[in-house]
PDB file of C-alpha atoms in Angstrom:
ATOM      1  CA  MET A   1     -10.157  60.090   2.280  1.00 42.00           C
ATOM      2  CA  PRO A   2     -13.011  58.443   4.303  1.00 45.00           C
ATOM      3  CA  ARG A   3     -14.143  56.738   1.081  1.00 44.00           C
ATOM      4  CA  VAL A   4     -10.640  55.253   0.587  1.00 38.00           C
ATOM      5  CA  ILE A   5     -10.569  53.952   4.176  1.00 37.00           C
ATOM      6  CA  CYS A   6     -13.963  52.297   3.739  1.00 40.00           C
ATOM      7  CA  LEU A   7     -12.834  50.590   0.534  1.00 37.00           C
ATOM      8  CA  VAL A   8      -9.705  49.243   2.275  1.00 35.00           C
ATOM      9  CA  LEU A   9     -11.785  47.859   5.170  1.00 36.00           C
ATOM     10  CA  VAL A  10     -14.176  46.157   2.786  1.00 38.00           C
ATOM     11  CA  ALA A  11     -11.269  44.576   0.905  1.00 39.00           C
ATOM     12  CA  LEU A  12      -9.757  43.260   4.133  1.00 38.00           C
ATOM     13  CA  LEU A  13     -13.079  41.800   5.256  1.00 37.00           C
ATOM     14  CA  TYR A  14     -13.576  40.084   1.906  1.00 38.00           C
ATOM     15  CA  ALA A  15     -10.074  38.575   2.003  1.00 38.00           C
ATOM     16  CA  SER A  16     -10.779  37.183   5.468  1.00 38.00           C
ATOM     17  CA  CYS A  17     -14.058  35.578   4.459  1.00 39.00           C
ATOM     18  CA  ALA A  18     -12.534  34.113   1.291  1.00 38.00           C
ATOM     19  CA  LYS A  19     -10.035  31.977   3.191  1.00 39.00           C
ATOM     20  CA  GLY A  20     -10.550  28.281   3.593  1.00 39.00           C
ATOM     21  CA  THR A  21     -11.082  27.409  -0.057  1.00 38.00           C
ATOM     22  CA  SER A  22      -9.112  24.691  -1.813  1.00 40.00           C
ATOM     23  CA  GLN A  23      -6.866  27.360  -3.388  1.00 40.00           C
ATOM     24  CA  ASN A  24      -5.583  28.599  -0.009  1.00 42.00           C
ATOM     25  CA  PRO A  25      -2.793  27.158   2.166  1.00 45.00           C
ATOM     26  CA  VAL A  26      -3.591  24.580   4.817  1.00 52.00           C
ATOM     27  CA  PHE A  27      -3.574  27.025   7.729  1.00 50.00           C
ATOM     28  CA  PRO A  28      -3.823  30.475   6.111  1.00 44.00           C
ATOM     29  CA  ALA A  29      -4.825  32.404   9.223  1.00 40.00           C
ATOM     30  CA  GLY A  30      -2.277  30.868  11.582  1.00 44.00           C
ATOM     31  CA  VAL A  31       0.768  32.104   9.713  1.00 50.00           C
ATOM     32  CA  SER A  32      -0.138  35.729  10.377  1.00 47.00           C
ATOM     33  CA  PRO A  33      -2.952  35.918  12.955  1.00 51.00           C
ATOM     34  CA  THR A  34      -5.412  38.721  12.386  1.00 52.00           C
ATOM     35  CA  PRO A  35      -7.897  40.337  14.789  1.00 58.00           C
ATOM     36  CA  LEU A  36     -10.679  39.915  12.248  1.00 71.00           C
ATOM     37  CA  PRO A  37     -13.088  37.051  13.087  1.00 79.00           C
ATOM     38  CA  GLN A  38     -12.286  33.840  11.228  1.00 86.00           C
ATOM     39  CA  PRO A  39     -14.950  31.374  10.018  1.00 92.00           C
ATOM     40  CA  PRO A  40     -14.881  28.074  11.967  1.00 94.00           C
ATOM     41  CA  TYR A  41     -13.706  26.142   8.900  1.00 94.00           C
ATOM     42  CA  VAL A  42     -10.487  28.223   8.618  1.00 93.00           C
ATOM     43  CA  GLY A  43      -7.345  26.839  10.241  1.00 94.00           C
ATOM     44  CA  LEU A  44      -5.455  28.539  13.063  1.00 92.00           C
ATOM     45  CA  GLY A  45      -2.053  26.879  13.258  1.00 94.00           C
ATOM     46  CA  ARG A  46       1.081  26.095  11.263  1.00 95.00           C
ATOM     47  CA  TYR A  47       1.867  23.344   8.795  1.00 95.00           C
ATOM     48  CA  TYR A  48       5.476  22.422   7.965  1.00 96.00           C
ATOM     49  CA  LYS A  49       6.131  19.972   5.135  1.00 96.00           C
ATOM     50  CA  LEU A  50       9.246  18.096   6.269  1.00 97.00           C
ATOM     51  CA  ALA A  51       9.891  15.713   3.378  1.00 97.00           C
ATOM     52  CA  GLU A  52       8.257  14.124   0.339  1.00 97.00           C
ATOM     53  CA  MET A  53       9.008  11.082  -1.799  1.00 95.00           C
ATOM     54  CA  THR A  54       7.214   9.602  -4.835  1.00 96.00           C
ATOM     55  CA  MET A  55       7.768   5.940  -5.665  1.00 92.00           C
ATOM     56  CA  PRO A  56       5.900   2.872  -6.945  1.00 92.00           C
ATOM     57  CA  ALA A  57       4.137   0.762  -4.328  1.00 89.00           C
ATOM     58  CA  SER A  58       6.663  -1.941  -3.461  1.00 82.00           C
ATOM     59  CA  PHE A  59       4.036  -4.507  -2.500  1.00 83.00           C
ATOM     60  CA  GLY A  60       0.402  -5.332  -3.150  1.00 82.00           C
ATOM     61  CA  GLY A  61      -2.199  -6.003  -0.487  1.00 86.00           C
ATOM     62  CA  ILE A  62      -3.013  -4.248   2.759  1.00 92.00           C
ATOM     63  CA  PRO A  63      -0.548  -1.775   4.314  1.00 94.00           C
ATOM     64  CA  PHE A  64      -0.186  -0.129   7.704  1.00 96.00           C
ATOM     65  CA  VAL A  65       1.851   2.802   9.040  1.00 96.00           C
ATOM     66  CA  SER A  66       3.968   2.714  12.175  1.00 95.00           C
ATOM     67  CA  PHE A  67       5.727   5.454  14.141  1.00 96.00           C
ATOM     68  CA  ILE A  68       8.875   4.077  15.795  1.00 94.00           C
ATOM     69  CA  GLU A  69      10.670   6.255  18.343  1.00 95.00           C
ATOM     70  CA  VAL A  70      14.378   5.656  18.954  1.00 94.00           C
ATOM     71  CA  ARG A  71      16.356   7.075  21.868  1.00 94.00           C
ATOM     72  CA  GLN A  72      19.922   6.685  20.726  1.00 94.00           C
ATOM     73  CA  SER A  73      22.751   6.904  23.238  1.00 93.00           C
ATOM     74  CA  PRO A  74      25.956   8.882  22.495  1.00 94.00           C
ATOM     75  CA  ASP A  75      28.565   7.312  20.223  1.00 91.00           C
ATOM     76  CA  SER A  76      26.295   4.465  19.137  1.00 92.00           C
ATOM     77  CA  THR A  77      25.113   2.909  15.869  1.00 92.00           C
ATOM     78  CA  VAL A  78      21.686   1.568  14.899  1.00 92.00           C
ATOM     79  CA  VAL A  79      21.337  -0.469  11.709  1.00 89.00           C
ATOM     80  CA  GLN A  80      18.417   0.323   9.404  1.00 87.00           C
ATOM     81  CA  PRO A  81      16.159  -2.742   8.823  1.00 83.00           C
ATOM     82  CA  ASP A  82      15.237  -3.993   5.365  1.00 83.00           C
ATOM     83  CA  PHE A  83      12.621  -1.334   4.672  1.00 85.00           C
ATOM     84  CA  GLY A  84      12.703   2.404   4.167  1.00 89.00           C
ATOM     85  CA  GLY A  85      10.836   5.292   5.737  1.00 94.00           C
ATOM     86  CA  PHE A  86      10.987   8.897   6.851  1.00 97.00           C
ATOM     87  CA  VAL A  87      13.349   9.778   9.710  1.00 97.00           C
ATOM     88  CA  TYR A  88      12.424  12.842  11.766  1.00 97.00           C
ATOM     89  CA  ALA A  89      15.139  14.284  14.033  1.00 97.00           C
ATOM     90  CA  GLN A  90      13.034  15.064  17.099  1.00 96.00           C
ATOM     91  CA  LYS A  91      15.927  15.913  19.457  1.00 96.00           C
ATOM     92  CA  GLY A  92      19.475  16.564  18.318  1.00 96.00           C
ATOM     93  CA  PRO A  93      20.968  16.243  14.824  1.00 95.00           C
ATOM     94  CA  HIS A  94      20.746  12.996  12.895  1.00 95.00           C
ATOM     95  CA  GLY A  95      23.397  11.230  10.845  1.00 93.00           C
ATOM     96  CA  ILE A  96      23.410   8.191   8.575  1.00 93.00           C
ATOM     97  CA  TYR A  97      26.232   6.263   6.934  1.00 92.00           C
ATOM     98  CA  TRP A  98      25.806   4.052   3.899  1.00 88.00           C
ATOM     99  CA  ASN A  99      27.044   0.572   4.690  1.00 76.00           C
ATOM    100  CA  ASP A 100      29.686   0.805   1.959  1.00 72.00           C
ATOM    101  CA  GLY A 101      31.380   3.309   4.255  1.00 67.00           C
ATOM    102  CA  GLU A 102      31.849   5.843   1.475  1.00 72.00           C
ATOM    103  CA  LYS A 103      28.802   8.086   1.854  1.00 85.00           C
ATOM    104  CA  ARG A 104      27.185   9.875   4.762  1.00 89.00           C
ATOM    105  CA  ARG A 105      24.756  12.696   5.410  1.00 91.00           C
ATOM    106  CA  THR A 106      23.276  14.561   8.367  1.00 93.00           C
ATOM    107  CA  TRP A 107      20.270  16.763   9.052  1.00 94.00           C
ATOM    108  CA  ASP A 108      19.358  19.131  11.844  1.00 96.00           C
ATOM    109  CA  GLU A 109      16.959  18.787  14.744  1.00 96.00           C
ATOM    110  CA  GLY A 110      13.389  19.420  13.615  1.00 96.00           C
ATOM    111  CA  THR A 111      13.976  18.261  10.030  1.00 97.00           C
ATOM    112  CA  ALA A 112      13.400  14.964   8.217  1.00 97.00           C
ATOM    113  CA  ASP A 113      14.322  12.950   5.155  1.00 96.00           C
ATOM    114  CA  TRP A 114      13.580   9.618   3.486  1.00 95.00           C
ATOM    115  CA  VAL A 115      15.977   6.791   4.395  1.00 94.00           C
ATOM    116  CA  ASN A 116      16.434   3.604   2.389  1.00 89.00           C
ATOM    117  CA  PRO A 117      17.694   0.294   3.792  1.00 85.00           C
ATOM    118  CA  GLU A 118      21.404  -0.519   3.882  1.00 82.00           C
ATOM    119  CA  VAL A 119      22.372   2.438   6.075  1.00 91.00           C
ATOM    120  CA  SER A 120      23.443   2.876   9.694  1.00 93.00           C
ATOM    121  CA  HIS A 121      22.181   5.596  12.032  1.00 94.00           C
ATOM    122  CA  VAL A 122      25.138   7.032  13.936  1.00 93.00           C
ATOM    123  CA  ASN A 123      25.027   9.343  16.951  1.00 94.00           C
ATOM    124  CA  LEU A 124      28.396  11.087  17.170  1.00 89.00           C
ATOM    125  CA  THR A 125      27.219  13.657  19.718  1.00 92.00           C
ATOM    126  CA  PRO A 126      27.908  13.523  23.479  1.00 93.00           C
ATOM    127  CA  SER A 127      24.166  13.500  24.238  1.00 95.00           C
ATOM    128  CA  GLU A 128      21.209  11.209  23.655  1.00 95.00           C
ATOM    129  CA  THR A 129      19.322  11.893  20.448  1.00 95.00           C
ATOM    130  CA  ILE A 130      15.662  11.110  19.788  1.00 95.00           C
ATOM    131  CA  TRP A 131      14.393  10.344  16.312  1.00 96.00           C
ATOM    132  CA  ASP A 132      11.331   8.815  14.706  1.00 96.00           C
ATOM    133  CA  LEU A 133      11.173   6.321  11.858  1.00 95.00           C
ATOM    134  CA  VAL A 134       7.797   6.476  10.081  1.00 96.00           C
ATOM    135  CA  THR A 135       7.181   3.460   7.860  1.00 94.00           C
ATOM    136  CA  PHE A 136       4.597   2.250   5.332  1.00 94.00           C
ATOM    137  CA  ARG A 137       4.657  -1.566   5.272  1.00 92.00           C
ATOM    138  CA  SER A 138       2.645  -4.678   4.552  1.00 92.00           C
ATOM    139  CA  ILE A 139       0.535  -6.035   7.414  1.00 92.00           C
ATOM    140  CA  ALA A 140       2.537  -9.263   7.019  1.00 89.00           C
ATOM    141  CA  GLN A 141       5.241  -7.429   8.993  1.00 88.00           C
ATOM    142  CA  ARG A 142       3.043  -6.564  11.977  1.00 85.00           C
ATOM    143  CA  THR A 143       4.254  -9.532  14.007  1.00 78.00           C
ATOM    144  CA  THR A 144       7.955  -9.257  13.229  1.00 73.00           C
ATOM    145  CA  ALA A 145      10.496  -8.488  15.961  1.00 65.00           C
ATOM    146  CA  PRO A 146      11.105  -4.828  16.948  1.00 63.00           C
ATOM    147  CA  PRO A 147      12.692  -3.350  13.817  1.00 70.00           C
ATOM    148  CA  LEU A 148      15.317  -1.113  15.461  1.00 80.00           C
ATOM    149  CA  THR A 149      17.669  -1.568  18.391  1.00 78.00           C
ATOM    150  CA  GLY A 150      16.530   0.764  21.161  1.00 80.00           C
ATOM    151  CA  GLY A 151      13.322   1.584  19.298  1.00 88.00           C
ATOM    152  CA  ARG A 152       9.734   1.264  20.411  1.00 91.00           C
ATOM    153  CA  THR A 153       6.591   1.499  18.330  1.00 92.00           C
ATOM    154  CA  VAL A 154       4.624   4.427  19.723  1.00 95.00           C
ATOM    155  CA  TYR A 155       1.709   4.083  17.282  1.00 96.00           C
ATOM    156  CA  SER A 156       0.634   1.632  14.578  1.00 95.00           C
ATOM    157  CA  SER A 157      -2.328   2.358  12.365  1.00 96.00           C
ATOM    158  CA  PRO A 158      -5.115  -0.124  11.708  1.00 96.00           C
ATOM    159  CA  ASP A 159      -5.202  -1.793   8.293  1.00 96.00           C
ATOM    160  CA  LEU A 160      -5.286   0.821   5.517  1.00 95.00           C
ATOM    161  CA  ALA A 161      -6.732   0.905   2.005  1.00 89.00           C
ATOM    162  CA  PRO A 162      -4.696  -1.353  -0.316  1.00 88.00           C
ATOM    163  CA  ALA A 163      -2.736  -0.079  -3.288  1.00 79.00           C
ATOM    164  CA  SER A 164      -1.869  -2.215  -6.299  1.00 77.00           C
ATOM    165  CA  ALA A 165       1.824  -3.034  -6.652  1.00 76.00           C
ATOM    166  CA  GLY A 166       3.458  -0.575  -9.045  1.00 79.00           C
ATOM    167  CA  THR A 167       1.008   2.277  -8.346  1.00 86.00           C
ATOM    168  CA  LEU A 168       2.880   5.546  -7.911  1.00 94.00           C
ATOM    169  CA  LEU A 169       2.404   6.805  -4.367  1.00 95.00           C
ATOM    170  CA  VAL A 170       3.300  10.235  -3.001  1.00 96.00           C
ATOM    171  CA  HIS A 171       4.588   9.926   0.577  1.00 97.00           C
ATOM    172  CA  GLN A 172       4.723  13.105   2.659  1.00 97.00           C
ATOM    173  CA  LEU A 173       5.784  13.760   6.251  1.00 98.00           C
ATOM    174  CA  ALA A 174       4.826  16.972   8.012  1.00 97.00           C
ATOM    175  CA  LEU A 175       4.655  18.688  11.389  1.00 97.00           C
ATOM    176  CA  ILE A 176       1.548  20.504  12.627  1.00 97.00           C
ATOM    177  CA  THR A 177       1.811  22.976  15.510  1.00 97.00           C
ATOM    178  CA  MET A 178      -1.139  24.755  17.109  1.00 96.00           C
ATOM    179  CA  ASP A 179      -1.510  26.941  20.180  1.00 96.00           C
ATOM    180  CA  PRO A 180      -4.450  26.659  22.606  1.00 95.00           C
ATOM    181  CA  GLY A 181      -7.612  27.545  20.697  1.00 94.00           C
ATOM    182  CA  GLY A 182      -6.059  26.444  17.408  1.00 95.00           C
ATOM    183  CA  ARG A 183      -7.571  24.222  14.752  1.00 96.00           C
ATOM    184  CA  THR A 184      -6.867  22.900  11.284  1.00 96.00           C
ATOM    185  CA  SER A 185      -8.935  23.876   8.295  1.00 95.00           C
ATOM    186  CA  ALA A 186     -11.924  21.649   7.575  1.00 96.00           C
ATOM    187  CA  HIS A 187     -10.658  19.462   4.744  1.00 96.00           C
ATOM    188  CA  SER A 188     -10.465  16.075   3.063  1.00 96.00           C
ATOM    189  CA  HIS A 189      -7.582  14.138   1.499  1.00 96.00           C
ATOM    190  CA  GLY A 190      -7.312  12.152  -1.704  1.00 95.00           C
ATOM    191  CA  GLY A 191      -5.214   9.557   0.121  1.00 95.00           C
ATOM    192  CA  THR A 192      -4.727   8.290   3.652  1.00 96.00           C
ATOM    193  CA  GLU A 193      -3.494  10.386   6.598  1.00 98.00           C
ATOM    194  CA  VAL A 194      -1.968   8.839   9.721  1.00 98.00           C
ATOM    195  CA  PHE A 195      -0.814  11.089  12.554  1.00 98.00           C
ATOM    196  CA  TYR A 196       0.889  10.804  15.940  1.00 98.00           C
ATOM    197  CA  VAL A 197       0.505  13.425  18.689  1.00 98.00           C
ATOM    198  CA  ILE A 198       3.893  14.344  20.188  1.00 97.00           C
ATOM    199  CA  SER A 199       2.493  16.822  22.727  1.00 97.00           C
ATOM    200  CA  GLY A 200      -0.897  18.233  23.704  1.00 98.00           C
ATOM    201  CA  THR A 201      -4.397  16.958  22.924  1.00 98.00           C
ATOM    202  CA  VAL A 202      -6.653  17.421  19.898  1.00 98.00           C
ATOM    203  CA  GLU A 203     -10.237  16.534  19.105  1.00 98.00           C
ATOM    204  CA  LEU A 204     -10.566  14.744  15.770  1.00 98.00           C
ATOM    205  CA  ALA A 205     -13.943  15.601  14.238  1.00 98.00           C
ATOM    206  CA  LEU A 206     -15.137  13.625  11.188  1.00 97.00           C
ATOM    207  CA  ASN A 207     -18.206  14.014   9.014  1.00 95.00           C
ATOM    208  CA  ASN A 208     -19.315  10.493   9.977  1.00 92.00           C
ATOM    209  CA  GLY A 209     -20.388  12.037  13.288  1.00 93.00           C
ATOM    210  CA  THR A 210     -17.481  10.868  15.452  1.00 95.00           C
ATOM    211  CA  ARG A 211     -15.592  13.128  17.876  1.00 97.00           C
ATOM    212  CA  THR A 212     -12.452  11.583  19.373  1.00 97.00           C
ATOM    213  CA  ASN A 213      -9.811  13.080  21.670  1.00 98.00           C
ATOM    214  CA  VAL A 214      -6.266  12.087  20.700  1.00 98.00           C
ATOM    215  CA  THR A 215      -3.608  12.977  23.266  1.00 98.00           C
ATOM    216  CA  ALA A 216       0.196  12.847  23.461  1.00 97.00           C
ATOM    217  CA  GLY A 217       1.447   9.309  22.820  1.00 96.00           C
ATOM    218  CA  GLN A 218      -1.603   8.383  20.730  1.00 98.00           C
ATOM    219  CA  GLY A 219      -2.408   8.464  17.035  1.00 98.00           C
ATOM    220  CA  ALA A 220      -5.199   8.120  14.501  1.00 98.00           C
ATOM    221  CA  SER A 221      -5.762   7.397  10.815  1.00 97.00           C
ATOM    222  CA  ILE A 222      -8.242   8.930   8.384  1.00 97.00           C
ATOM    223  CA  ARG A 223      -9.301   7.198   5.200  1.00 94.00           C
ATOM    224  CA  PRO A 224      -9.514   9.015   1.848  1.00 95.00           C
ATOM    225  CA  GLY A 225     -12.470  11.328   1.264  1.00 94.00           C
ATOM    226  CA  LEU A 226     -13.548  11.833   4.875  1.00 95.00           C
ATOM    227  CA  ILE A 227     -14.043  15.452   5.917  1.00 97.00           C
ATOM    228  CA  MET A 228     -11.996  16.139   9.040  1.00 97.00           C
ATOM    229  CA  GLN A 229     -10.915  18.895  11.388  1.00 97.00           C
ATOM    230  CA  LEU A 230      -8.605  18.947  14.421  1.00 98.00           C
ATOM    231  CA  HIS A 231      -9.244  21.243  17.408  1.00 97.00           C
ATOM    232  CA  VAL A 232      -6.820  21.848  20.270  1.00 97.00           C
ATOM    233  CA  VAL A 233      -8.233  20.637  23.587  1.00 97.00           C
ATOM    234  CA  GLY A 234      -7.066  22.285  26.812  1.00 96.00           C
ATOM    235  CA  GLY A 235      -4.357  24.836  27.493  1.00 95.00           C
ATOM    236  CA  GLU A 236      -1.296  23.033  26.097  1.00 96.00           C
ATOM    237  CA  ALA A 237       0.192  23.737  22.690  1.00 96.00           C
ATOM    238  CA  VAL A 238       0.050  20.831  20.227  1.00 97.00           C
ATOM    239  CA  ARG A 239       2.743  19.191  18.069  1.00 97.00           C
ATOM    240  CA  ILE A 240       1.665  16.485  15.618  1.00 98.00           C
ATOM    241  CA  LEU A 241       3.797  14.366  13.302  1.00 98.00           C
ATOM    242  CA  THR A 242       1.629  13.437  10.341  1.00 98.00           C
ATOM    243  CA  TYR A 243       2.117  11.123   7.362  1.00 98.00           C
ATOM    244  CA  PHE A 244       0.254  11.074   4.053  1.00 97.00           C
ATOM    245  CA  VAL A 245       0.255   8.477   1.303  1.00 96.00           C
ATOM    246  CA  THR A 246      -1.598   9.651  -1.806  1.00 96.00           C
ATOM    247  CA  PRO A 247      -1.930   7.923  -5.186  1.00 94.00           C
ATOM    248  CA  GLU A 248      -0.281  10.157  -7.761  1.00 94.00           C
ATOM    249  CA  GLY A 249      -2.881  12.295  -9.526  1.00 93.00           C
ATOM    250  CA  GLU A 250      -5.286  12.389  -6.576  1.00 94.00           C
ATOM    251  CA  PRO A 251      -5.675  15.739  -4.769  1.00 95.00           C
ATOM    252  CA  TRP A 252      -3.507  15.867  -1.662  1.00 95.00           C
ATOM    253  CA  GLN A 253      -5.931  18.138   0.217  1.00 96.00           C
ATOM    254  CA  THR A 254      -9.163  19.991  -0.457  1.00 96.00           C
ATOM    255  CA  ASN A 255     -10.155  22.704   2.024  1.00 96.00           C
ATOM    256  CA  LEU A 256     -13.885  23.143   2.569  1.00 95.00           C
ATOM    257  CA  GLN A 257     -16.170  25.978   3.626  1.00 95.00           C
ATOM    258  CA  THR A 258     -18.045  23.779   6.073  1.00 93.00           C
ATOM    259  CA  VAL A 259     -17.261  21.943   9.304  1.00 94.00           C
ATOM    260  CA  PRO A 260     -17.573  18.180   9.908  1.00 94.00           C
TER     261      PRO A 260
END
């Protein structure tokens, strides 16, 4: 019996040390925390993929990403501008109506979906709702008027790497949550990541030597191929809304057994 116990302990230790490779989930240790020590490149947190959409790039040239927050009053309607994007229902349910008046759909608080133009956002609840529109657009639209009634741009990325018109791009929206002491895995992306911190503060560490604190109400962008890792700073839990745009065929994420 002692021999069996020893073999089980060795197997558990090996499984712990093997985490953090490209074959493992983004935050393997955070889903089921374990008392065994975790290497510093292994993530301690949760990753929730909210929505994904693959489509050809609708324009050539230089893009940017913006996070637009809308506080919508009860029994009101907001018309979608002439571009699409992900809508994340941050507080309260979210409903849209197609402008032909024949179709509608809703989703719950904490979930998201892609929304095309030619729809209206309708709040039929007795309370204010809060939702975010995350868009990928040409920099030619940076100076246009505020795109949504009642909306404010909480973060706009700098200019991003261009994609040729017609290139298939995989768009993904996700939510990252981490408790104090949490961190993401050390990793790189085959495309661009742009994130916005809803609550808490993180340190963004990159393998170019930079260390930057990003706190609630701020955002950051990471270009393809950079090795990165986020660490929670302070005693407040963190919630991050994050957006990826990856050319089809490129690896979405590669976890690494090193730290930036």
